[in-house]
Amino acid sequence: VGAGEVRCCRIQSSLCEEGDYGKILDGLDAEMLFALATGRVCFVYDLASRNKRRGVPRSIWYGVEFVRFALTRWWLGEAALPESVLLRGKNVARYWRGGGLEFRVGEPT
């Protein structure tokens, strides 16, 4: 990958902890969303994990999974959603389907 092809986008782990789903999605830039929508390969790096025992940052194990779920719902509809999304052994798909995704991202244009 050439230096001109590298893009950065931040998923804040604090927003994952707070369950502030709207802000998580508002933080994704249009270029990343377009890359995901068109099937481009996106590499995710996060070296900021404070939990050395588990070693995987919350922005990866929670944030990326949430973004995948939310974008699937928006782009492909409810029928395309997975039955289960396991986060640390707990299925959160029902929560995200039920009321966890009731938010608005930005204002309609």
PDB file of C-alpha atoms in Angstrom:
ATOM      1  CA  VAL A   1       0.000   0.000   0.000  1.00  0.00           C
ATOM      2  CA  GLY A   2       1.431   3.334  -1.002  1.00  0.00           C
ATOM      3  CA  ALA A   3       1.592   6.246   1.423  1.00  0.00           C
ATOM      4  CA  GLY A   4      -0.985   8.133  -0.669  1.00  0.00           C
ATOM      5  CA  GLU A   5      -3.487   5.299  -0.220  1.00  0.00           C
ATOM      6  CA  VAL A   6      -3.475   5.258   3.588  1.00  0.00           C
ATOM      7  CA  ARG A   7      -6.462   6.832   5.338  1.00  0.00           C
ATOM      8  CA  CYS A   8      -7.230   7.130   9.023  1.00  0.00           C
ATOM      9  CA  CYS A   9     -10.487   6.986  10.917  1.00  0.00           C
ATOM     10  CA  ARG A  10     -10.943   6.824  14.672  1.00  0.00           C
ATOM     11  CA  ILE A  11     -13.420   4.702  16.594  1.00  0.00           C
ATOM     12  CA  GLN A  12     -13.282   5.927  20.173  1.00  0.00           C
ATOM     13  CA  SER A  13     -13.415   3.166  22.761  1.00  0.00           C
ATOM     14  CA  SER A  14     -14.988   5.581  25.253  1.00  0.00           C
ATOM     15  CA  LEU A  15     -18.011   5.924  22.940  1.00  0.00           C
ATOM     16  CA  CYS A  16     -18.281   2.124  22.831  1.00  0.00           C
ATOM     17  CA  GLU A  17     -18.203   1.995  26.627  1.00  0.00           C
ATOM     18  CA  GLU A  18     -20.943   4.624  26.836  1.00  0.00           C
ATOM     19  CA  GLY A  19     -23.044   2.985  24.110  1.00  0.00           C
ATOM     20  CA  ASP A  20     -23.108   6.258  22.199  1.00  0.00           C
ATOM     21  CA  TYR A  21     -23.866   4.604  18.869  1.00  0.00           C
ATOM     22  CA  GLY A  22     -24.786   7.768  17.000  1.00  0.00           C
ATOM     23  CA  LYS A  23     -21.440   9.363  17.769  1.00  0.00           C
ATOM     24  CA  ILE A  24     -19.576   6.200  16.779  1.00  0.00           C
ATOM     25  CA  LEU A  25     -21.197   6.301  13.350  1.00  0.00           C
ATOM     26  CA  ASP A  26     -20.929  10.085  13.037  1.00  0.00           C
ATOM     27  CA  GLY A  27     -17.187   9.648  13.528  1.00  0.00           C
ATOM     28  CA  LEU A  28     -16.786   7.490  10.420  1.00  0.00           C
ATOM     29  CA  ASP A  29     -15.773   9.584   7.471  1.00  0.00           C
ATOM     30  CA  ALA A  30     -17.419   9.357   4.061  1.00  0.00           C
ATOM     31  CA  GLU A  31     -14.321   7.900   2.434  1.00  0.00           C
ATOM     32  CA  MET A  32     -14.283   4.936   4.821  1.00  0.00           C
ATOM     33  CA  LEU A  33     -18.013   4.344   4.413  1.00  0.00           C
ATOM     34  CA  PHE A  34     -17.619   4.391   0.629  1.00  0.00           C
ATOM     35  CA  ALA A  35     -14.702   1.950   0.821  1.00  0.00           C
ATOM     36  CA  LEU A  36     -16.764  -0.419   2.966  1.00  0.00           C
ATOM     37  CA  ALA A  37     -19.840  -0.074   0.741  1.00  0.00           C
ATOM     38  CA  THR A  38     -17.875  -0.860  -2.410  1.00  0.00           C
ATOM     39  CA  GLY A  39     -16.113  -3.871  -0.933  1.00  0.00           C
ATOM     40  CA  ARG A  40     -12.631  -2.418  -0.687  1.00  0.00           C
ATOM     41  CA  VAL A  41     -10.336  -4.069   1.806  1.00  0.00           C
ATOM     42  CA  CYS A  42      -9.955  -2.015   4.969  1.00  0.00           C
ATOM     43  CA  PHE A  43      -7.280  -2.812   7.517  1.00  0.00           C
ATOM     44  CA  VAL A  44      -7.935  -1.872  11.105  1.00  0.00           C
ATOM     45  CA  TYR A  45      -5.098  -1.072  13.478  1.00  0.00           C
ATOM     46  CA  ASP A  46      -5.346  -0.018  17.076  1.00  0.00           C
ATOM     47  CA  LEU A  47      -2.323  -0.056  19.307  1.00  0.00           C
ATOM     48  CA  ALA A  48      -3.882   1.766  22.231  1.00  0.00           C
ATOM     49  CA  SER A  49      -5.184  -1.143  24.307  1.00  0.00           C
ATOM     50  CA  ARG A  50      -4.778  -0.452  27.985  1.00  0.00           C
ATOM     51  CA  ASN A  51      -5.824  -3.976  28.891  1.00  0.00           C
ATOM     52  CA  LYS A  52      -2.610  -5.950  28.433  1.00  0.00           C
ATOM     53  CA  ARG A  53      -4.214  -9.211  29.621  1.00  0.00           C
ATOM     54  CA  ARG A  54      -6.847  -9.281  26.888  1.00  0.00           C
ATOM     55  CA  GLY A  55      -4.762  -7.335  24.411  1.00  0.00           C
ATOM     56  CA  VAL A  56      -7.562  -6.405  21.992  1.00  0.00           C
ATOM     57  CA  PRO A  57      -8.795  -2.806  22.148  1.00  0.00           C
ATOM     58  CA  ARG A  58     -12.515  -2.167  22.708  1.00  0.00           C
ATOM     59  CA  SER A  59     -12.624  -0.167  19.477  1.00  0.00           C
ATOM     60  CA  ILE A  60     -11.852  -3.424  17.640  1.00  0.00           C
ATOM     61  CA  TRP A  61     -13.843  -6.090  19.500  1.00  0.00           C
ATOM     62  CA  TYR A  62     -16.841  -3.815  20.066  1.00  0.00           C
ATOM     63  CA  GLY A  63     -16.606  -0.829  17.732  1.00  0.00           C
ATOM     64  CA  VAL A  64     -15.843  -2.625  14.479  1.00  0.00           C
ATOM     65  CA  GLU A  65     -18.524  -5.256  15.148  1.00  0.00           C
ATOM     66  CA  PHE A  66     -21.076  -2.557  15.907  1.00  0.00           C
ATOM     67  CA  VAL A  67     -20.198  -0.630  12.734  1.00  0.00           C
ATOM     68  CA  ARG A  68     -20.545  -3.821  10.669  1.00  0.00           C
ATOM     69  CA  PHE A  69     -23.966  -4.547  12.216  1.00  0.00           C
ATOM     70  CA  ALA A  70     -25.268  -0.992  11.804  1.00  0.00           C
ATOM     71  CA  LEU A  71     -24.109  -0.654   8.205  1.00  0.00           C
ATOM     72  CA  THR A  72     -25.585  -4.036   7.312  1.00  0.00           C
ATOM     73  CA  ARG A  73     -28.920  -2.848   8.703  1.00  0.00           C
ATOM     74  CA  TRP A  74     -28.798   0.450   6.842  1.00  0.00           C
ATOM     75  CA  TRP A  75     -27.555  -0.850   3.521  1.00  0.00           C
ATOM     76  CA  LEU A  76     -29.109  -4.315   3.302  1.00  0.00           C
ATOM     77  CA  GLY A  77     -32.079  -4.174   5.678  1.00  0.00           C
ATOM     78  CA  GLU A  78     -33.238  -6.136   8.720  1.00  0.00           C
ATOM     79  CA  ALA A  79     -33.394  -9.457   6.859  1.00  0.00           C
ATOM     80  CA  ALA A  80     -29.637  -9.390   6.249  1.00  0.00           C
ATOM     81  CA  LEU A  81     -28.729  -9.013   9.930  1.00  0.00           C
ATOM     82  CA  PRO A  82     -27.017 -11.949  11.627  1.00  0.00           C
ATOM     83  CA  GLU A  83     -28.882 -13.885  14.306  1.00  0.00           C
ATOM     84  CA  SER A  84     -25.969 -13.547  16.674  1.00  0.00           C
ATOM     85  CA  VAL A  85     -23.113 -11.155  17.280  1.00  0.00           C
ATOM     86  CA  LEU A  86     -20.869 -12.387  20.053  1.00  0.00           C
ATOM     87  CA  LEU A  87     -18.971  -9.838  22.100  1.00  0.00           C
ATOM     88  CA  ARG A  88     -16.883 -11.525  24.758  1.00  0.00           C
ATOM     89  CA  GLY A  89     -19.216 -14.520  24.715  1.00  0.00           C
ATOM     90  CA  LYS A  90     -22.467 -12.552  24.916  1.00  0.00           C
ATOM     91  CA  ASN A  91     -24.920 -12.304  22.044  1.00  0.00           C
ATOM     92  CA  VAL A  92     -25.726  -8.606  21.555  1.00  0.00           C
ATOM     93  CA  ALA A  93     -27.663  -8.966  18.289  1.00  0.00           C
ATOM     94  CA  ARG A  94     -31.037  -8.926  20.058  1.00  0.00           C
ATOM     95  CA  TYR A  95     -30.098  -5.752  21.953  1.00  0.00           C
ATOM     96  CA  TRP A  96     -28.810  -4.018  18.838  1.00  0.00           C
ATOM     97  CA  ARG A  97     -31.886  -5.140  16.883  1.00  0.00           C
ATOM     98  CA  GLY A  98     -34.337  -4.253  19.633  1.00  0.00           C
ATOM     99  CA  GLY A  99     -33.602  -0.800  20.901  1.00  0.00           C
ATOM    100  CA  GLY A 100     -29.879  -0.392  20.875  1.00  0.00           C
ATOM    101  CA  LEU A 101     -29.877   1.031  17.375  1.00  0.00           C
ATOM    102  CA  GLU A 102     -32.636   3.558  17.823  1.00  0.00           C
ATOM    103  CA  PHE A 103     -30.737   6.737  17.084  1.00  0.00           C
ATOM    104  CA  ARG A 104     -30.283   9.290  14.365  1.00  0.00           C
ATOM    105  CA  VAL A 105     -26.942  10.015  12.819  1.00  0.00           C
ATOM    106  CA  GLY A 106     -26.632  13.654  11.829  1.00  0.00           C
ATOM    107  CA  GLU A 107     -29.505  15.535  10.274  1.00  0.00           C
ATOM    108  CA  PRO A 108     -31.059  14.642   6.928  1.00  0.00           C
ATOM    109  CA  THR A 109     -29.699  16.698   4.053  1.00  0.00           C
TER     110      THR A 109
END
